Structures are given as structure tokens and as C-alpha cells.
Short mmCIF file of C-alpha atoms in Angstrom, two decimals:
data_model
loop_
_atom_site.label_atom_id
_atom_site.label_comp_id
_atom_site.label_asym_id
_atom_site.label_seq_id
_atom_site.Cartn_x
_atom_site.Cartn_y
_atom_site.Cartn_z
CA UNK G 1 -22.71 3.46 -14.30
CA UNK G 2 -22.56 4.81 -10.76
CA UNK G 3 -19.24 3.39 -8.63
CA UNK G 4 -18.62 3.37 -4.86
CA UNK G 5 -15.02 3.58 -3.93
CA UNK G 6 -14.31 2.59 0.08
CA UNK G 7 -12.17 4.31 1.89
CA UNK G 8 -10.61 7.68 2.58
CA UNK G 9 -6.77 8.00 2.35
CA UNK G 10 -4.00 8.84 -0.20
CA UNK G 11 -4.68 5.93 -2.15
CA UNK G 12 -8.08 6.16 -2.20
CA UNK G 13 -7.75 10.04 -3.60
CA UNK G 14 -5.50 8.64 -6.58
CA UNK G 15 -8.24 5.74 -7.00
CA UNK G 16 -10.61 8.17 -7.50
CA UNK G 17 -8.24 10.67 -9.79
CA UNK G 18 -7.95 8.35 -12.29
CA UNK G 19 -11.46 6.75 -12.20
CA UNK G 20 -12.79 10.31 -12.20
CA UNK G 21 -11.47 10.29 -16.14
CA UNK G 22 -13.52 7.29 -17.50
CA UNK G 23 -16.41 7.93 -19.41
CA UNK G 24 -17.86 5.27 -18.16
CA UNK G 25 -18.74 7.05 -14.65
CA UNK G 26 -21.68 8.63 -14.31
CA UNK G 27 -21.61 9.18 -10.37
CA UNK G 28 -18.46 8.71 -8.96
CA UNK G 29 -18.90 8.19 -5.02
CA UNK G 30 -16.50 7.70 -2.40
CA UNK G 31 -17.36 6.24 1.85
CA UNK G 32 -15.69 8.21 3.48
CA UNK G 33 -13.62 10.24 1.53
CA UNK G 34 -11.32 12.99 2.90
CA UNK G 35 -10.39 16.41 2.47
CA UNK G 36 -8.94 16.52 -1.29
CA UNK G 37 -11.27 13.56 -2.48
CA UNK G 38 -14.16 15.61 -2.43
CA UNK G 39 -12.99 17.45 -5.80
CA UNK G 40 -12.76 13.92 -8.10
CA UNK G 41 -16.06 12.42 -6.04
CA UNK G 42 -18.95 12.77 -4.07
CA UNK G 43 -17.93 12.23 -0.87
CA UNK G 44 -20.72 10.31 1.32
CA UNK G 45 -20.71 9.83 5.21
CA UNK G 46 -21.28 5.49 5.72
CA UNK G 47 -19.73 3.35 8.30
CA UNK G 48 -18.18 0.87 6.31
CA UNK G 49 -17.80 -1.43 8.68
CA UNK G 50 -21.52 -1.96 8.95
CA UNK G 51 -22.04 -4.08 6.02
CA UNK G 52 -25.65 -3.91 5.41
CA UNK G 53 -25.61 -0.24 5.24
CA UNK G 54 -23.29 -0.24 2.63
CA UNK G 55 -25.51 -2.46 0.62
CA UNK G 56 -28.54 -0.42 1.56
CA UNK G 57 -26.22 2.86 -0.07
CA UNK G 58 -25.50 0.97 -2.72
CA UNK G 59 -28.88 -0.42 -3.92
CA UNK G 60 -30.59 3.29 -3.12
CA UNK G 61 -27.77 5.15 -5.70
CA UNK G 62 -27.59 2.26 -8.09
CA UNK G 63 -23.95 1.08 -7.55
CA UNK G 64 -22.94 -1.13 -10.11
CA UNK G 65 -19.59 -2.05 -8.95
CA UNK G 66 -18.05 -1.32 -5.84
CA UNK G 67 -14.17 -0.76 -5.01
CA UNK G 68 -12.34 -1.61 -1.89
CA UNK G 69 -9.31 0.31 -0.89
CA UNK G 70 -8.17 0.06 2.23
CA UNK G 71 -6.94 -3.34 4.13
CA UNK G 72 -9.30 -3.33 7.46
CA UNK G 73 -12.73 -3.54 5.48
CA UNK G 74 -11.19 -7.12 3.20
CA UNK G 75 -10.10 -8.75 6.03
CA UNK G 76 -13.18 -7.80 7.99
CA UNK G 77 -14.94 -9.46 4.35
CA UNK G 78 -16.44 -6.52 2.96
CA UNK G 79 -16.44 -7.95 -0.63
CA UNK G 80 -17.89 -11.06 0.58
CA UNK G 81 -21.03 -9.11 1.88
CA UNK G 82 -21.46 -7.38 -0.83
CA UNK G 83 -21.12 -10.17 -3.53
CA UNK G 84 -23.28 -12.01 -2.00
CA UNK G 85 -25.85 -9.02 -2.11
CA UNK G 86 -25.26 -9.39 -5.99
CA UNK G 87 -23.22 -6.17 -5.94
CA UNK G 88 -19.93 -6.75 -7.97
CA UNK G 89 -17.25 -5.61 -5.78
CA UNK G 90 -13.20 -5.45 -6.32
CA UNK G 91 -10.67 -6.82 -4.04
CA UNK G 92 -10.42 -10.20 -2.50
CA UNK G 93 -12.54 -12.31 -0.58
CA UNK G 94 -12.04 -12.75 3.09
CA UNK G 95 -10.30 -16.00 3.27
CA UNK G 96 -8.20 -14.80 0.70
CA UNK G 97 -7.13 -11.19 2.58
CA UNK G 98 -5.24 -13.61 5.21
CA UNK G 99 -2.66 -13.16 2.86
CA UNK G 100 -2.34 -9.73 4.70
CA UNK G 101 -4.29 -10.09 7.54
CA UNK G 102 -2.18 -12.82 9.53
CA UNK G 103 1.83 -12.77 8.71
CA UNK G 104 1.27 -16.26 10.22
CA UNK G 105 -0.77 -17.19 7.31
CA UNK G 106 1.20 -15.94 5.14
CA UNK G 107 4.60 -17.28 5.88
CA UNK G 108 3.18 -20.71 6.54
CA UNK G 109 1.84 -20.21 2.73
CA UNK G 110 5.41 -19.84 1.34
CA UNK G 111 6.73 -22.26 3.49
CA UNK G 112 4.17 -24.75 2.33
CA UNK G 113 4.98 -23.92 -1.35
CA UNK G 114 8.44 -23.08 -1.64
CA UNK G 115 8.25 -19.49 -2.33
CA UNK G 116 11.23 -17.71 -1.55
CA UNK G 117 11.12 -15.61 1.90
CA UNK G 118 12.92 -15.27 5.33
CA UNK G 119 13.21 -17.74 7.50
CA UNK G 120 10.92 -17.73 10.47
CA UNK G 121 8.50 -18.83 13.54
CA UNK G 122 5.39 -18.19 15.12
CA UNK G 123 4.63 -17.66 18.66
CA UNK G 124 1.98 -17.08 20.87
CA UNK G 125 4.02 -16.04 24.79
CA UNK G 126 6.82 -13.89 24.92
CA UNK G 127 8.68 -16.85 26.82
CA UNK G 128 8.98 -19.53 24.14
CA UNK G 129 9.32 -16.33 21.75
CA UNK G 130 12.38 -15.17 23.82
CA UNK G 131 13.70 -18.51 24.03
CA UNK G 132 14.17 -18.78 20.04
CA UNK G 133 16.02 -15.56 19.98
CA UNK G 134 18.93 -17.48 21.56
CA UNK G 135 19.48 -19.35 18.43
CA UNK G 136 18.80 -16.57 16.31
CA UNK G 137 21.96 -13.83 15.01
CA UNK G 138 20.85 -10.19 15.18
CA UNK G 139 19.43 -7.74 13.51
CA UNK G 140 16.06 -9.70 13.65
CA UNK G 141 12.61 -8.65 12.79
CA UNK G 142 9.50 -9.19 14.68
CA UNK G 143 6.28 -8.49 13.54
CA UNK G 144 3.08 -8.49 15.00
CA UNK G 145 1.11 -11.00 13.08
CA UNK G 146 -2.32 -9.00 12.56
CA UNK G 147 -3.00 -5.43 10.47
CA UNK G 148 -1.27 -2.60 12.57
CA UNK G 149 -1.27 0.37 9.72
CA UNK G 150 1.86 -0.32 8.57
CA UNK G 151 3.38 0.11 11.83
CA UNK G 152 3.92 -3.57 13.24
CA UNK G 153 7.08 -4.22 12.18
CA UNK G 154 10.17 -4.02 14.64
CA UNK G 155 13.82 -4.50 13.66
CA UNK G 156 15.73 -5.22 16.80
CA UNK G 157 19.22 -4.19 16.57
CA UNK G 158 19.97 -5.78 20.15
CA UNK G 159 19.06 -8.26 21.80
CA UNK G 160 17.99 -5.62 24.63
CA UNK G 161 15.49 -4.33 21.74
CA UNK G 162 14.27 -7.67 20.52
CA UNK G 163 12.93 -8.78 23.95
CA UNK G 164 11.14 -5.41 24.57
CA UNK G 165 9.84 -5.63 21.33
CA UNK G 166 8.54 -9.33 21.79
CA UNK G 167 6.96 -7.64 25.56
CA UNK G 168 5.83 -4.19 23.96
CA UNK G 169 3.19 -6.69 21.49
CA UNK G 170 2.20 -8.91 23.73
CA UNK G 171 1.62 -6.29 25.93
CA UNK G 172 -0.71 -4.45 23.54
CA UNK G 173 1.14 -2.10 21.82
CA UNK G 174 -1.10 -3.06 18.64
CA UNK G 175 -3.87 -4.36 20.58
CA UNK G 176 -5.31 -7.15 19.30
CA UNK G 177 -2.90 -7.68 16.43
CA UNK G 178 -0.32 -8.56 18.72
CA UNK G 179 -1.86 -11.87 19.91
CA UNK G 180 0.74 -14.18 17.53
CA UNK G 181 4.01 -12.49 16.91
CA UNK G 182 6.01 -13.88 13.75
CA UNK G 183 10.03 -13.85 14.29
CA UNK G 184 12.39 -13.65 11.25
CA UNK G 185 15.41 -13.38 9.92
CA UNK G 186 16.68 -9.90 8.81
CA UNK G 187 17.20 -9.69 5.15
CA UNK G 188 19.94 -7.66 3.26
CA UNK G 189 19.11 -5.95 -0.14
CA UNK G 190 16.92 -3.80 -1.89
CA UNK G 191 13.48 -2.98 -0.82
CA UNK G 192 10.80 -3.24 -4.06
CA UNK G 193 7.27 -2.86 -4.42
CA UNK G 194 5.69 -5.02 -6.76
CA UNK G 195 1.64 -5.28 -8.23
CA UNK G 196 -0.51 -7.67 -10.53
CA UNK G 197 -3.95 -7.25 -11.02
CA UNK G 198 -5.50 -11.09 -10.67
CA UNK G 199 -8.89 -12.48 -11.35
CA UNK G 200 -7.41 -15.77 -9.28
CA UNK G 201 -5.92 -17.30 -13.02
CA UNK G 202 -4.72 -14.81 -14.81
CA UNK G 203 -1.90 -11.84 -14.05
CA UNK G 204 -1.75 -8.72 -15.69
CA UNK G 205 1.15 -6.76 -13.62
CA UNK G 206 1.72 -3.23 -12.73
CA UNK G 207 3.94 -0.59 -13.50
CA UNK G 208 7.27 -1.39 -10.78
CA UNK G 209 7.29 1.36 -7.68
CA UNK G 210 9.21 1.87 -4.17
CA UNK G 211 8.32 3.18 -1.64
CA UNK G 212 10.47 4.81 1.72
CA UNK G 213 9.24 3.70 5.16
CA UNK G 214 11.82 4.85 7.36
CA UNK G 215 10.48 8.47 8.72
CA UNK G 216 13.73 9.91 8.43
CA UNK G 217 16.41 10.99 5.93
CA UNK G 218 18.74 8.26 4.77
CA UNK G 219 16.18 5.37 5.52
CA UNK G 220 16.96 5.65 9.13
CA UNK G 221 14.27 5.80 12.56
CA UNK G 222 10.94 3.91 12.82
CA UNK G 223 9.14 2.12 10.09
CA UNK G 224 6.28 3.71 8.91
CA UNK G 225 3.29 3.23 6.28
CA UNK G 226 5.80 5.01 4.24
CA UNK G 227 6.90 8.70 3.49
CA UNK G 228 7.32 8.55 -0.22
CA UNK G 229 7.72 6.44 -3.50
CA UNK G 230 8.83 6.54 -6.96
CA UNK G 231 7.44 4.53 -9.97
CA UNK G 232 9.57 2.93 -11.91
CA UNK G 233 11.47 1.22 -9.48
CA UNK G 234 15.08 1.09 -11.27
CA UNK G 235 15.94 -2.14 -9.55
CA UNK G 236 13.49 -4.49 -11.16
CA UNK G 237 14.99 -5.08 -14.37
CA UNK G 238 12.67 -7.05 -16.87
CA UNK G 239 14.40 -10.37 -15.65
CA UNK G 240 13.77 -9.34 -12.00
CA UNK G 241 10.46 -8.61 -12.82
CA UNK G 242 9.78 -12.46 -14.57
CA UNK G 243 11.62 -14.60 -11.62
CA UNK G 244 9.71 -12.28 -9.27
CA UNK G 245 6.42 -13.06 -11.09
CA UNK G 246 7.77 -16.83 -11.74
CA UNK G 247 8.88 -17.63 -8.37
CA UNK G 248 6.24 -15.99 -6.29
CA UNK G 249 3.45 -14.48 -7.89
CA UNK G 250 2.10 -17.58 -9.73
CA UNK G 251 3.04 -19.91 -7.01
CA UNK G 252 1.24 -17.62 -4.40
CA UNK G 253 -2.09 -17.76 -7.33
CA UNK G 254 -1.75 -21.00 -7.68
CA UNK G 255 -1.62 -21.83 -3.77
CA UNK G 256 -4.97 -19.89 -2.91
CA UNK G 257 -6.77 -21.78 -5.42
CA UNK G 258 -5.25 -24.74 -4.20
CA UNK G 259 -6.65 -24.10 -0.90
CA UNK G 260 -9.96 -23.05 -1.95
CA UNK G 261 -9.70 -19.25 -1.39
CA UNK G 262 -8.98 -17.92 -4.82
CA UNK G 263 -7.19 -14.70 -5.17
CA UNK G 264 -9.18 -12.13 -7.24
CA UNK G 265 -8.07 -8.20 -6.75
CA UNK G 266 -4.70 -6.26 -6.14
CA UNK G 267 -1.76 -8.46 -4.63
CA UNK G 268 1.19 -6.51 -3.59
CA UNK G 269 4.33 -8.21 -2.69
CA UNK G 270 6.59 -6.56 -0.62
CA UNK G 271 9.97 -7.64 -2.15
CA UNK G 272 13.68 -7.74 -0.73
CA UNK G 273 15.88 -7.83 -3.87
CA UNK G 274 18.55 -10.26 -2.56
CA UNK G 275 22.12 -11.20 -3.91
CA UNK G 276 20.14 -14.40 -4.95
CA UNK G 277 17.03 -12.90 -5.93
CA UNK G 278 13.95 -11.49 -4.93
CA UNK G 279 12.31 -12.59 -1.50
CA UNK G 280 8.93 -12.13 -0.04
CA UNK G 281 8.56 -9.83 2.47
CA UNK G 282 4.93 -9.79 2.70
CA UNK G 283 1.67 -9.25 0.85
CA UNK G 284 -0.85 -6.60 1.11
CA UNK G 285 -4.25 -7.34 -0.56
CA UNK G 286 -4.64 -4.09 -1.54
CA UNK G 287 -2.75 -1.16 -3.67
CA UNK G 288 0.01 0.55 -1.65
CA UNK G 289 -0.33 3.77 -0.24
CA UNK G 290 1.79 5.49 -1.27
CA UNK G 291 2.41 3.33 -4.12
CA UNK G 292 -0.78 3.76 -5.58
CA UNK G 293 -0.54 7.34 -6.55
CA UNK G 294 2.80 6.89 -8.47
CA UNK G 295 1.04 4.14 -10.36
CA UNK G 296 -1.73 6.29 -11.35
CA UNK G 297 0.03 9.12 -12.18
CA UNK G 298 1.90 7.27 -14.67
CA UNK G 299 -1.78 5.05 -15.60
CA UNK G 300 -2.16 6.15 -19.76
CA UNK G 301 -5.88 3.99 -19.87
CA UNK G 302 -9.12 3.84 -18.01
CA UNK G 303 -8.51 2.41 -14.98
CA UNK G 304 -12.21 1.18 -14.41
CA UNK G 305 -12.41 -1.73 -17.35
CA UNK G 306 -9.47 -3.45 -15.44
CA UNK G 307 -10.84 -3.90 -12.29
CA UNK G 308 -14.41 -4.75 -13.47
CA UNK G 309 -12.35 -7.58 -15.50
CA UNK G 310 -10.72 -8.32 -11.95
CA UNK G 311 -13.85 -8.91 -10.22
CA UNK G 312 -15.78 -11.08 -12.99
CA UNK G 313 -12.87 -13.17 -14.28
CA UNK G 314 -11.84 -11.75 -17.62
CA UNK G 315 -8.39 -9.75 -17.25
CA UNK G 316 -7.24 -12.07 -19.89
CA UNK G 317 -9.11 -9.49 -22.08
CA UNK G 318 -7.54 -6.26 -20.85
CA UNK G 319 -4.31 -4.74 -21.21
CA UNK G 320 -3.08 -1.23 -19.63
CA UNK G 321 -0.94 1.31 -21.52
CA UNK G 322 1.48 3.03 -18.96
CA UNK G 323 3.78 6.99 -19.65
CA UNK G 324 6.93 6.56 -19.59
CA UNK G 325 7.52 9.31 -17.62
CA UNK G 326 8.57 8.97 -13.64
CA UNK G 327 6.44 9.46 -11.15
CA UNK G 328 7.81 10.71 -7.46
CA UNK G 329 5.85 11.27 -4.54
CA UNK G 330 6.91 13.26 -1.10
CA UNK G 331 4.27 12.42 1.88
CA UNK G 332 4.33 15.28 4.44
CA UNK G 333 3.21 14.07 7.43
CA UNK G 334 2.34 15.59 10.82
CA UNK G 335 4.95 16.52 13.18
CA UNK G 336 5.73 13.40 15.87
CA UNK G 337 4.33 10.76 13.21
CA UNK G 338 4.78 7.55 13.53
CA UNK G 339 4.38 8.57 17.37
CA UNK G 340 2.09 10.76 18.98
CA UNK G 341 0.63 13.74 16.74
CA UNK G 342 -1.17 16.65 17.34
CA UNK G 343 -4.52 16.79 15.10
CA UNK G 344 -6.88 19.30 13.35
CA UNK G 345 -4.16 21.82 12.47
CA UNK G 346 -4.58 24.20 9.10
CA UNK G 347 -2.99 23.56 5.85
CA UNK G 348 -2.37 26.38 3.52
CA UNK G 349 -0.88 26.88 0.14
CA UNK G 350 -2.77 23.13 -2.07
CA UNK G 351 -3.80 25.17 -4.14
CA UNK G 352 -0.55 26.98 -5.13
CA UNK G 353 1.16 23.46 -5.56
CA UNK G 354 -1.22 22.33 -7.39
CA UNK G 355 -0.96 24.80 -9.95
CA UNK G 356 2.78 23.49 -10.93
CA UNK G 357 2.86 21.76 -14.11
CA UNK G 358 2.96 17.97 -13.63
CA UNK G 359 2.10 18.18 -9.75
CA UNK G 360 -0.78 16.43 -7.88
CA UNK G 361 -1.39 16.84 -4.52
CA UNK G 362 -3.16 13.79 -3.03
CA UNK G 363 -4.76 13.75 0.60
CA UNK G 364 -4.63 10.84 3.35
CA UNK G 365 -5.54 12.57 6.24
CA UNK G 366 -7.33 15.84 5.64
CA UNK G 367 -10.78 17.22 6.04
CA UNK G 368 -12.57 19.92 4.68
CA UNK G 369 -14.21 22.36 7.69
CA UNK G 370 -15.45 25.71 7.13
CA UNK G 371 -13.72 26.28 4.11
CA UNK G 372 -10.48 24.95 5.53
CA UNK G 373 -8.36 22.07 5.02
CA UNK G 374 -6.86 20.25 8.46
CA UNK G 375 -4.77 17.57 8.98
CA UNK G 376 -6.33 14.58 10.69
CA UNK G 377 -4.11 11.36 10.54
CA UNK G 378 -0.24 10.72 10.66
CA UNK G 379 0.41 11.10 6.74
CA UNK G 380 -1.34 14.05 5.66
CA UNK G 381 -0.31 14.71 2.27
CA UNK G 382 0.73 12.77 -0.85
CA UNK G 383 2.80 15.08 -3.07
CA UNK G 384 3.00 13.76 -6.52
CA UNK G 385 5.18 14.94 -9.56
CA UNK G 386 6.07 13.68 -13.03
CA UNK G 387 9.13 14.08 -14.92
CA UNK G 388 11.67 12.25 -17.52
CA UNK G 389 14.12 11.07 -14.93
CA UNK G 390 13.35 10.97 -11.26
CA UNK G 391 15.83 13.75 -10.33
CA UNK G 392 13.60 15.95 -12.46
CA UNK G 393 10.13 14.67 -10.91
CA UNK G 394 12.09 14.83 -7.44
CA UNK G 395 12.84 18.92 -7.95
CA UNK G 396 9.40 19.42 -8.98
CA UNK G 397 7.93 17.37 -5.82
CA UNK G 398 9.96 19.63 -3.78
CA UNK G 399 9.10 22.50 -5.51
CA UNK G 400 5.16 21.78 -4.47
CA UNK G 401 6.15 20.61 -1.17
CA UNK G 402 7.95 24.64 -0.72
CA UNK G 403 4.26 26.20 -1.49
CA UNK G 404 2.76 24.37 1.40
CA UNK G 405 2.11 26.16 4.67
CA UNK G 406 1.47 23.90 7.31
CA UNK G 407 3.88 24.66 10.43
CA UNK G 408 2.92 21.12 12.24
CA UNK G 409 4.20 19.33 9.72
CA UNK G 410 7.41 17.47 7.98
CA UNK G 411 8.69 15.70 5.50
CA UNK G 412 11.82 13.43 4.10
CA UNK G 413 14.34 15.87 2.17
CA UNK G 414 15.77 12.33 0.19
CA UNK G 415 12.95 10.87 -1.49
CA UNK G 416 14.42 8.68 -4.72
CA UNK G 417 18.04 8.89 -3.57
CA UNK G 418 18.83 5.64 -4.17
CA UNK G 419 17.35 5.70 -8.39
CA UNK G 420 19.62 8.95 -7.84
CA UNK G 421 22.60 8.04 -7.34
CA UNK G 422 22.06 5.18 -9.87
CA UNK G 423 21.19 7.84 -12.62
CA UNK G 424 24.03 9.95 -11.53
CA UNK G 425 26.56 6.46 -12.45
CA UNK G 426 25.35 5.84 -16.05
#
């Protein structure tokens, strides 16, 4: 069959790595691809966000199943278009993408059906929002309730910081994602990322992963759409895995159908691992980037079976088989990121990190121009590496990441410290 993959960033290049392997594909597509994609697909020039040409693309190369990577296109109901063009697409449903498209939504979810999260409120003025903070201990997080690229999350130290935080979004700092702002209490713990494939009854979950989003060394600066990840994730243990799946995955399942938006896709929770458990953070509605290319480095099946099963309600019939190797990634970014960057600079020296055993480079932000790769977006460069322990996949990451030229840009020096230092105490 011929398959469409939408989108054009880190994830979407490991998407396409590891559908590019299934004999099922005859033409492997991807809208709008990047710079590195164009070697696993054929990378074709569509504005996704104009539905009906999508469709048009779609009937005129025979797509038989469609794949949606990236967050803006669900909420915007991509899927829903095309399903009900009679294309079979992956990923959730509009009403269902609220899950990540509105923190409101999602919050009011858990609250609504006891699933575990931080406490928290909704406003819609910075003067009422303000007003709570003077019941409210510090640090606190406030988070612009709409999709901001992983950026609209700010954890006020002060209480100086938490009132130009609450002014910055209402003032547009992420336009109009920064119409509601959700307040909430800062949680202590571990950070984990957690997936489940779902066809909106059954769950069939995903190798564990974490990912970094602090831009700097130590997990300290601005939160960003993350700077690296490892897969597995030593801190979900099989019994944090079943109360996280017990507690919050089935409930959330269970709630969408409840409210009739099924769930059918990828849902990624965002977990704090707590002294009393697991807690929701949030959800994405999609595969984490750059969770995603951990996961499919360490995928041992075709990937493509599982998500048609997604789509058309019959995961209870798949299983995946997973390495048991570890899987590290190091995103090099461009210099400034998550600020200001400067754009269209030259990368050198993919191909010589590529050539390391057990390395794959993935690109986010890259294009291919006159024979030359440039950096185009904030995180540039996915560099992936497999290994028996994650100090050994680590070294080889950094390894890769020492045969790339590219001046204008940076990465974290500590990726996996903390399944480091717990390998270093057994």
C-alpha cells in the first residue's frame, strides 16, 4: 500500500525510519518532510492545514492510510477530514485532541474522574488570576492553556515571576493560546514519559522513555520541547507502570468514551513520579518528540500493522516485540533556542555520525538546499544511539554529536544522568 505520514520534525523522521522497513509499503510519502526525511520517504510539498488538498493528494497517489504526527493538524481535526473522506487515518479525532489542545480540558477531565494530578484553576484576566496566587505557596506553575510547542509552561519561583508570567500570556506571549491560563500546584518527583497505543477500548503500551526539557545542564533554565531522552525510563518499575496504567490510563479511556469523544491513536501522559505515586502532568495526543525516536530505535516489529489496528479498532490483535537494548538521544539545537535563533545556517559532518555503529541521526529542523543541509527550527538534530546500559548508548551519542560541524549550534553535555547515577549505585 502507499502511506502518507504528516508532518516534518524529529518524530516524524523516526516515524518514517521504522515504517520505511515494512514490507508492506510500497510508497512511503511524507507532507512536509525535512532535511533527513527525504532518505526513508518521498518528501512532498502540501499545506496540511488545507484539508481538502490533502485528500485531493491522497486520492491522486492512492493513500491507503494516512498518519498524523504532529499536535497542530489533530486539534485543528485533520483525521476527522480525512475519515470522513473514507481515508483511514491514525491519531485522534478532534474532540478527542482537547486532551492536548486545552490544559483546561484536560484538568477538568481528571478532576471530573478522579485521576490523580495537581491541584489547580482556570482563569480568563490576569486580575482574578493574580488574586488566587495569594492563597497559593510557591514554586507554582502556570501554563498557558492552548498548544504553544512545548514552550507554555512557566514555573514561577517568585511571586515577582508568577505575576509577570500570568501578564507575559495574557499579553500574547503565545498568542492566541494564552486566552485561559491554568494555575497549579508545583509537583516534586520524577519526571516520566509514558505511551499506549488505543483504539478507544483496548491498550497496548509502549516501551517506558524520558525525556530532558530544561535547555541546560543539570535540568536547569527554560523549559523546552525537550533536549534529549532515553528509553527505558529506569523509574517505571513494572508496578509503576500498572498503577500508572490503572489509575490514569484506563480512567482517562474510559472518560472520553463516556463523553462521546472516544480516544483512538497515541496518548502520552506526561507523568510526575510522586512519593505517592504517579501524577498527571498532561497529555499529548501524539508521540513525543523526542520520545519517539528512542521508542523506535528500540521498535523489534513492523510498526505499520499497529497503527492500522489503532485506527480500525482491532489492537486487541497485535502485539509489539521491543530490544532490550537502551536507546539515548542528544538534540542539538540552534544557538539562543528556546529564545531567539538565528536560521538557515550549514550543518556538516551527518554523514560521519552516521556511520558509527548503532547511531541514527534524526532531523527536526533541517532542509536540504543545493546539496546542503541547514538548520531551520529551534531543535535541529535528534542524535540517537543504542547500547546495553545507557552510559554506553550515552558515550556513543556523544561520540556522533563530536563529528558534527555546525558552529551555531549546542547541546546538553548530561543527557541520562539521572539512569546514571542509578546504574553507577547497583
Amino acid at each position: 500500500m502507499n502511506v502518507l505520514v504528516i508532518g516534518s520534525g524529529g518524530r516524524e523522521h523516526a516515524l518514517c525510519w521504522a515504517l520505511n522497513k515494512s514490507e508492506a509499503i510500497d510508497v512511503l510519502y511524507c507532507a512536509p518532510g525535512n532535511g533527513g526525511i527525504d532518505q526513508v520517504a518521498t518528501c512532498v510539498s502540501i499545506d496540511t492545514s488545507d484539508h481538502p488538498s490533502v485528500i485531493q493528494f491522497c486520492r491522486d497517489n492512492a493513500i491507503e492510510f494516512v498518519i498524523v504526527g504532529p499536535e497542530a493538524p489533530l486539534v485543528e481535526g485533520l483525521v476527522d477530514s480525512l475519515s470522513d473522506a473514507g481515508l483511514p487515518a491514525f491519531g485522534p479525532r478532534k474532540g478527542a485532541a482537547e486532551l492536548e489542545g486545552s490544559k483546561g480540558f484536560m484538568k477538568d477531565l481528571c478532576r471530573e474522574y478522579d485521576i490523580p494530578t495537581a491541584a489547580y484553576e482556570r482563569f480568563d484576566n490576569a486580575e482574578t488570576a493574580k488574586s488566587y496566587l495569594d492563597s497559593q505557596s510557591l514554586p507554582i506553575v502556570i501554563k498557558a492553556d492552548g498548544l504553544a510547542a512545548g514552550k507554555g509552561v512557566i514555573i514561577a519561583q517568585s511571586r515577582s515571576e508568577a505575576d509577570a508570567a500570568i501578564d507575559d500570556i495574557f499579553g500574547g506571549l503565545f498568542g492566541a493560546s494564552g486566552a485561559e491560563i491554568v494555575i497549579e500546584e508545583f509537583m516534586q518527583g520524577e519526571e516520566a514519559s509514558f505511551f499506549v497505543l488505543t483504539d478507544g477500548e483496548t491498550i497496548l503500551p509502549l516501551v517506558t522513555a524520558q525525556d530532558h526539557k530544561a535547555v541546560g545542564d543539570g535540568d536547569t533554565g527554560p523549559n523546552t520541547g525537550g533536549m534529549g531522552a532515553y528509553s527505558p525510563a529506569p523509574v517505571m518499575t513494572d508496578e509503576m507502570i500498572q498503577v500508572t496504567i490503572d489509575t490514569i490510563i484506563k480512567p482517562t479511556v474510559a472518560a472520553m468514551k463516556d463523553r462521546g469523544v472516544p480516544y483512538t491513536g497515541v496518548l502520552y501522559a506526561g507523568l510526575m513520579i510522586t512519593e505517592t505515586g504517579p501524577r498527571l502532568i498532561e497529555y499529548n495526543v501524539r508521540f513525543g518528540d523526542p520520545e519517539c525516536q528512542v521508542i523506535c530505535a528500540r521498535l523489534d516489529s513492523d510498526i505499520l500493522p499497529a497503527l492500522q489496528a489503532t485506527a480500525n479498532g482491532t489492537l486487541d490483535k497485535v502485539s509489539l516485540k521491543w530490544k532490550e537494548t537502551t536507546a539515548l538521544l542528544v538534540v542539538m539545537a540552534a544557538n539562543g533556542y528556546p529564545g531567539s535563533y538565528e536560521k538557515n545556517t550549514e550543518i556538516n559532518g551527518l554523514d560521519d555520525a552516521n556511520a558509527i555503529d548503532d547511531v541514527t541521526v534524526f532531523h527536526a529542523g533541517t532542509k536540504k538546499e543545493n546539496g546542503k543541509i541547514l538548520a531551520t527550527g529551534g531543535r535541529v538534530l535528534g542524535v540517537t544511539a543504542t547500547g546495553n546500559s545507557v552510559s554506553q548508548a550515552q558515550a556513543t551519542a556523544y561520540q556522533a554529536v563530536s563529528k558534527i560541524d555546525w558552529k551555531e549550534g549546542f547541546c546538553r553535555k548530561d543527557i541520562g544522568w539521572r539512569a546514571i547515577a542509578r546504574e553507577q549505585q547497583k
